[in-house]
């Protein structure tokens, strides 16, 4: 089964994708994670993408589509894919159709996480992760039990994404509205869009998604 998780930055796509990976053995294909990996290892794609990402702008359609194509080639046909943060433009949606066809795959569901933008700004600007194990935290909603110490691995090093400032977040949301939301009607016409309340508790969102996948 192949699905797209759609929603503005901070809607919880990554969190839900991790849970789907654990529960259903699917594979998360996050272009944001792939690009951050490329930036940190300093590949040519990473060098090109860094400034664009730091500004909150979109990386070129060709670059992200090539990353997705390469991942699908590597993972083989038996594993379901969760597209997280891709496609983000009409052009990417069309490219994805071509890529899926080439790999003999098809989209089963597009799940849109519906959220309140102002609440999202608070969610995103407060988030941080353990620099060692990647465990996710939040200044207000999910603090480590002992301040400054990771619950999972005990590390005292944490990091924040450079693009999680309020200004950049507002820009990324504007781009979601202008560039990404318009791809929904095309998927609606195929009858594969499901909407989930992304402001509900994490468990409830997971449950709603599980119900859609079981349908
Ligand atoms: P994300 O982790 O999905 O919020 O992505 C972080 C940043 O990576 C975005 O603000 C963009 O600069 C870039 N990015 C990630 N996915 C895409 C995509 N599908 N198309 C263009 N840019 C992307």
Coordinates of C-alpha atoms and ligand atoms in Angstrom, one line a residue:
X1 CA 0.0 0.0 0.0
X2 CA 1.3 3.5 -0.9
X3 CA 0.0 6.6 0.8
X4 CA 0.7 10.3 0.9
X5 CA 0.6 12.2 4.2
X6 CA -0.4 15.8 3.4
X7 CA -0.5 18.8 5.7
X8 CA 1.3 22.0 6.6
X9 CA 4.6 21.9 8.4
X10 CA 4.2 20.7 12.0
X11 CA 0.9 18.9 11.3
X12 CA 2.4 15.7 12.6
X13 CA 3.2 14.0 9.3
X14 CA 6.6 12.8 10.5
X15 CA 5.2 11.6 13.9
X16 CA 2.5 9.6 12.2
X17 CA 4.8 8.3 9.5
X18 CA 7.1 6.8 12.3
X19 CA 4.1 5.1 13.9
X20 CA 3.0 3.7 10.5
X21 CA 6.5 2.3 10.0
X22 CA 6.3 0.6 13.4
X23 CA 2.8 -0.7 13.1
X24 CA 2.6 -1.7 9.5
X25 CA 6.2 -2.2 8.4
X26 CA 5.8 0.5 5.8
X27 CA 8.7 2.8 4.7
X28 CA 8.7 6.5 5.4
X29 CA 9.9 8.5 2.4
X30 CA 10.5 12.1 3.8
X31 CA 12.1 14.4 1.3
X32 CA 12.8 16.8 4.2
X33 CA 14.8 14.1 6.0
X34 CA 16.6 13.1 2.8
X35 CA 17.5 16.7 2.1
X36 CA 18.7 17.3 5.7
X37 CA 20.8 14.1 5.4
X38 CA 22.3 15.5 2.2
X39 CA 23.0 18.8 3.8
X40 CA 24.7 17.2 6.8
X41 CA 26.9 14.9 4.7
X42 CA 27.7 17.8 2.3
X43 CA 26.6 16.1 -1.0
X44 CA 26.1 18.3 -4.1
X45 CA 22.4 18.1 -3.6
X46 CA 22.9 19.2 0.1
X47 CA 25.1 22.1 -0.9
X48 CA 22.5 23.3 -3.3
X49 CA 19.6 22.8 -0.9
X50 CA 20.9 24.2 2.3
X51 CA 20.3 28.0 1.8
X52 CA 16.9 27.3 0.1
X53 CA 15.8 25.2 3.1
X54 CA 17.1 27.7 5.7
X55 CA 14.9 30.4 4.0
X56 CA 11.9 28.1 4.0
X57 CA 11.6 28.0 0.2
X58 CA 11.0 24.9 -1.9
X59 CA 13.9 22.9 -3.4
X60 CA 13.5 22.2 -7.1
X61 CA 10.9 19.6 -8.2
X62 CA 13.5 17.7 -10.1
X63 CA 15.8 17.2 -7.2
X64 CA 13.2 15.9 -4.7
X65 CA 11.6 13.7 -7.4
X66 CA 14.9 12.1 -8.1
X67 CA 15.4 11.4 -4.4
X68 CA 12.0 9.7 -4.3
X69 CA 12.7 7.7 -7.4
X70 CA 16.0 6.5 -6.1
X71 CA 14.5 5.4 -2.8
X72 CA 11.7 3.5 -4.5
X73 CA 14.3 1.7 -6.7
X74 CA 16.2 0.8 -3.6
X75 CA 13.3 -0.5 -1.5
X76 CA 11.6 -2.9 -4.0
X77 CA 7.9 -3.5 -4.7
X78 CA 6.8 -5.4 -1.6
X79 CA 7.1 -2.6 1.0
X80 CA 4.5 0.1 1.2
X81 CA 5.6 3.7 0.9
X82 CA 4.5 6.7 3.1
X83 CA 5.2 9.9 1.2
X84 CA 5.9 12.5 3.8
X85 CA 6.4 16.1 2.7
X86 CA 6.2 15.0 -1.0
X87 CA 4.6 15.9 -3.4
X88 CA 4.5 19.6 -2.5
X89 CA 3.6 21.1 -5.9
X90 CA 1.4 20.3 -8.9
X91 CA 4.6 19.4 -10.9
X92 CA 5.8 17.0 -8.2
X93 CA 2.3 15.4 -8.0
X94 CA 2.6 14.7 -11.8
X95 CA 6.1 13.5 -11.5
X96 CA 5.1 11.1 -8.7
X97 CA 2.4 9.6 -10.9
X98 CA 5.1 8.9 -13.5
X99 CA 7.5 7.5 -11.0
X100 CA 4.9 5.2 -9.4
X101 CA 3.8 3.9 -12.8
X102 CA 7.5 3.2 -13.7
X103 CA 7.8 1.2 -10.5
X104 CA 4.5 -0.6 -11.1
X105 CA 2.9 1.0 -8.0
X106 CA -0.2 3.0 -7.3
X107 CA -1.5 5.4 -4.7
X108 CA -4.0 4.0 -2.3
X109 CA -4.7 6.9 0.0
X110 CA -4.0 10.6 0.4
X111 CA -4.4 11.5 4.0
X112 CA -4.7 15.2 4.8
X113 CA -4.0 16.2 8.4
X114 CA -6.2 19.2 9.1
X115 CA -4.8 21.7 11.6
X116 CA -5.1 25.2 13.0
X117 CA -2.2 27.3 11.8
X118 CA -1.7 29.5 14.8
X119 CA -1.5 26.4 17.1
X120 CA 1.0 25.0 14.6
X121 CA 3.4 27.9 14.9
X122 CA 3.5 27.3 18.7
X123 CA 4.0 23.5 18.0
X124 CA 6.8 24.0 15.6
X125 CA 8.8 26.9 17.1
X126 CA 9.0 24.9 20.4
X127 CA 10.1 21.6 19.0
X128 CA 13.6 20.2 19.5
X129 CA 15.3 16.8 19.3
X130 CA 18.0 14.9 21.1
X131 CA 21.2 15.4 19.1
X132 CA 22.3 11.8 19.9
X133 CA 19.2 9.6 19.4
X134 CA 16.7 11.9 17.6
X135 CA 14.0 11.6 20.3
X136 CA 11.5 14.5 19.8
X137 CA 10.6 17.1 22.5
X138 CA 8.8 20.3 22.9
X139 CA 9.4 23.4 25.2
X140 CA 5.8 23.3 26.4
X141 CA 4.1 20.1 25.5
X142 CA 6.7 17.4 25.8
X143 CA 9.6 18.4 28.0
X144 CA 12.3 15.8 29.0
X145 CA 11.5 14.5 32.5
X146 CA 14.8 15.8 33.8
X147 CA 15.4 19.3 32.2
X148 CA 18.3 19.1 29.8
X149 CA 18.6 15.3 29.8
X150 CA 17.2 13.0 27.1
X151 CA 14.6 10.6 28.5
X152 CA 15.6 7.9 26.0
X153 CA 19.4 8.0 25.9
X154 CA 20.6 10.4 28.7
X155 CA 22.4 12.7 26.3
X156 CA 22.5 16.4 27.2
X157 CA 22.9 17.6 23.7
X158 CA 19.8 18.8 21.8
X159 CA 19.2 20.5 18.5
X160 CA 16.6 22.6 16.8
X161 CA 16.0 22.8 13.0
X162 CA 17.3 26.1 11.6
X163 CA 14.0 26.6 9.7
X164 CA 11.8 26.3 12.8
X165 CA 11.7 30.1 13.5
X166 CA 8.3 31.8 13.4
X167 CA 9.1 33.8 10.3
X168 CA 10.2 30.7 8.3
X169 CA 7.3 28.7 9.6
X170 CA 4.8 31.3 8.5
X171 CA 6.5 31.3 5.1
X172 CA 6.4 27.5 4.8
X173 CA 2.7 27.6 5.7
X174 CA 2.0 30.2 3.0
X175 CA 3.8 27.9 0.5
X176 CA 1.7 25.0 1.7
X177 CA -1.5 27.0 1.0
X178 CA -0.3 28.4 -2.4
X179 CA 1.6 25.4 -3.8
X180 CA 0.6 22.2 -2.0
X181 CA -3.1 22.5 -1.1
X182 CA -4.0 22.9 -4.8
X183 CA -2.8 19.3 -5.6
X184 CA -5.7 18.0 -3.4
X185 CA -8.6 18.4 -5.9
X186 CA -6.8 16.2 -8.4
X187 CA -6.6 13.4 -5.8
X188 CA -10.2 14.1 -4.7
X189 CA -11.3 13.5 -8.3
X190 CA -9.8 10.0 -8.0
X191 CA -11.7 9.4 -4.7
X192 CA -8.6 8.7 -2.6
X193 CA -8.5 11.7 -0.2
X194 CA -9.3 11.2 3.5
X195 CA -9.2 14.0 6.1
X196 CA -8.1 13.5 9.7
X197 CA -8.2 16.0 12.5
X198 CA -4.5 16.7 13.0
X199 CA -5.1 18.7 16.2
X200 CA -6.3 15.6 18.0
X201 CA -4.0 13.6 20.4
X202 CA -1.3 11.7 18.6
X203 CA -2.9 8.3 19.5
X204 CA -6.2 9.4 18.1
X205 CA -4.7 10.6 14.9
X206 CA -2.9 7.2 14.5
X207 CA -6.2 5.4 15.2
X208 CA -8.0 7.5 12.5
X209 CA -5.3 6.7 10.0
X210 CA -5.3 3.0 10.9
X211 CA -9.1 2.9 10.2
X212 CA -8.5 4.5 6.8
X213 CA -5.8 2.0 5.9
X214 CA -8.0 -0.9 7.1
X215 CA -10.9 0.2 4.9
Ligands
LIG1 P1 10.1 19.3 5.9 O1 11.0 18.5 6.8 O2 9.2 18.4 5.0 O3 9.3 20.4 6.5 O4 11.0 20.0 4.8 C1 12.0 20.9 5.1 C2 12.4 21.7 3.9 O5 13.0 20.9 2.9 C3 11.3 22.5 3.2 O6 11.0 23.7 3.8 C4 11.9 22.7 1.8 O7 12.8 23.7 1.8 C5 12.6 21.3 1.6 N1 11.7 20.3 1.1 C6 11.3 19.1 1.7 N2 10.5 18.4 0.9 C7 10.4 19.2 -0.3 C8 9.6 19.0 -1.5 N3 8.8 17.9 -1.7 N4 9.7 20.0 -2.4 C9 10.5 21.0 -2.3 N5 11.2 21.3 -1.1 C10 11.1 20.4 -0.1

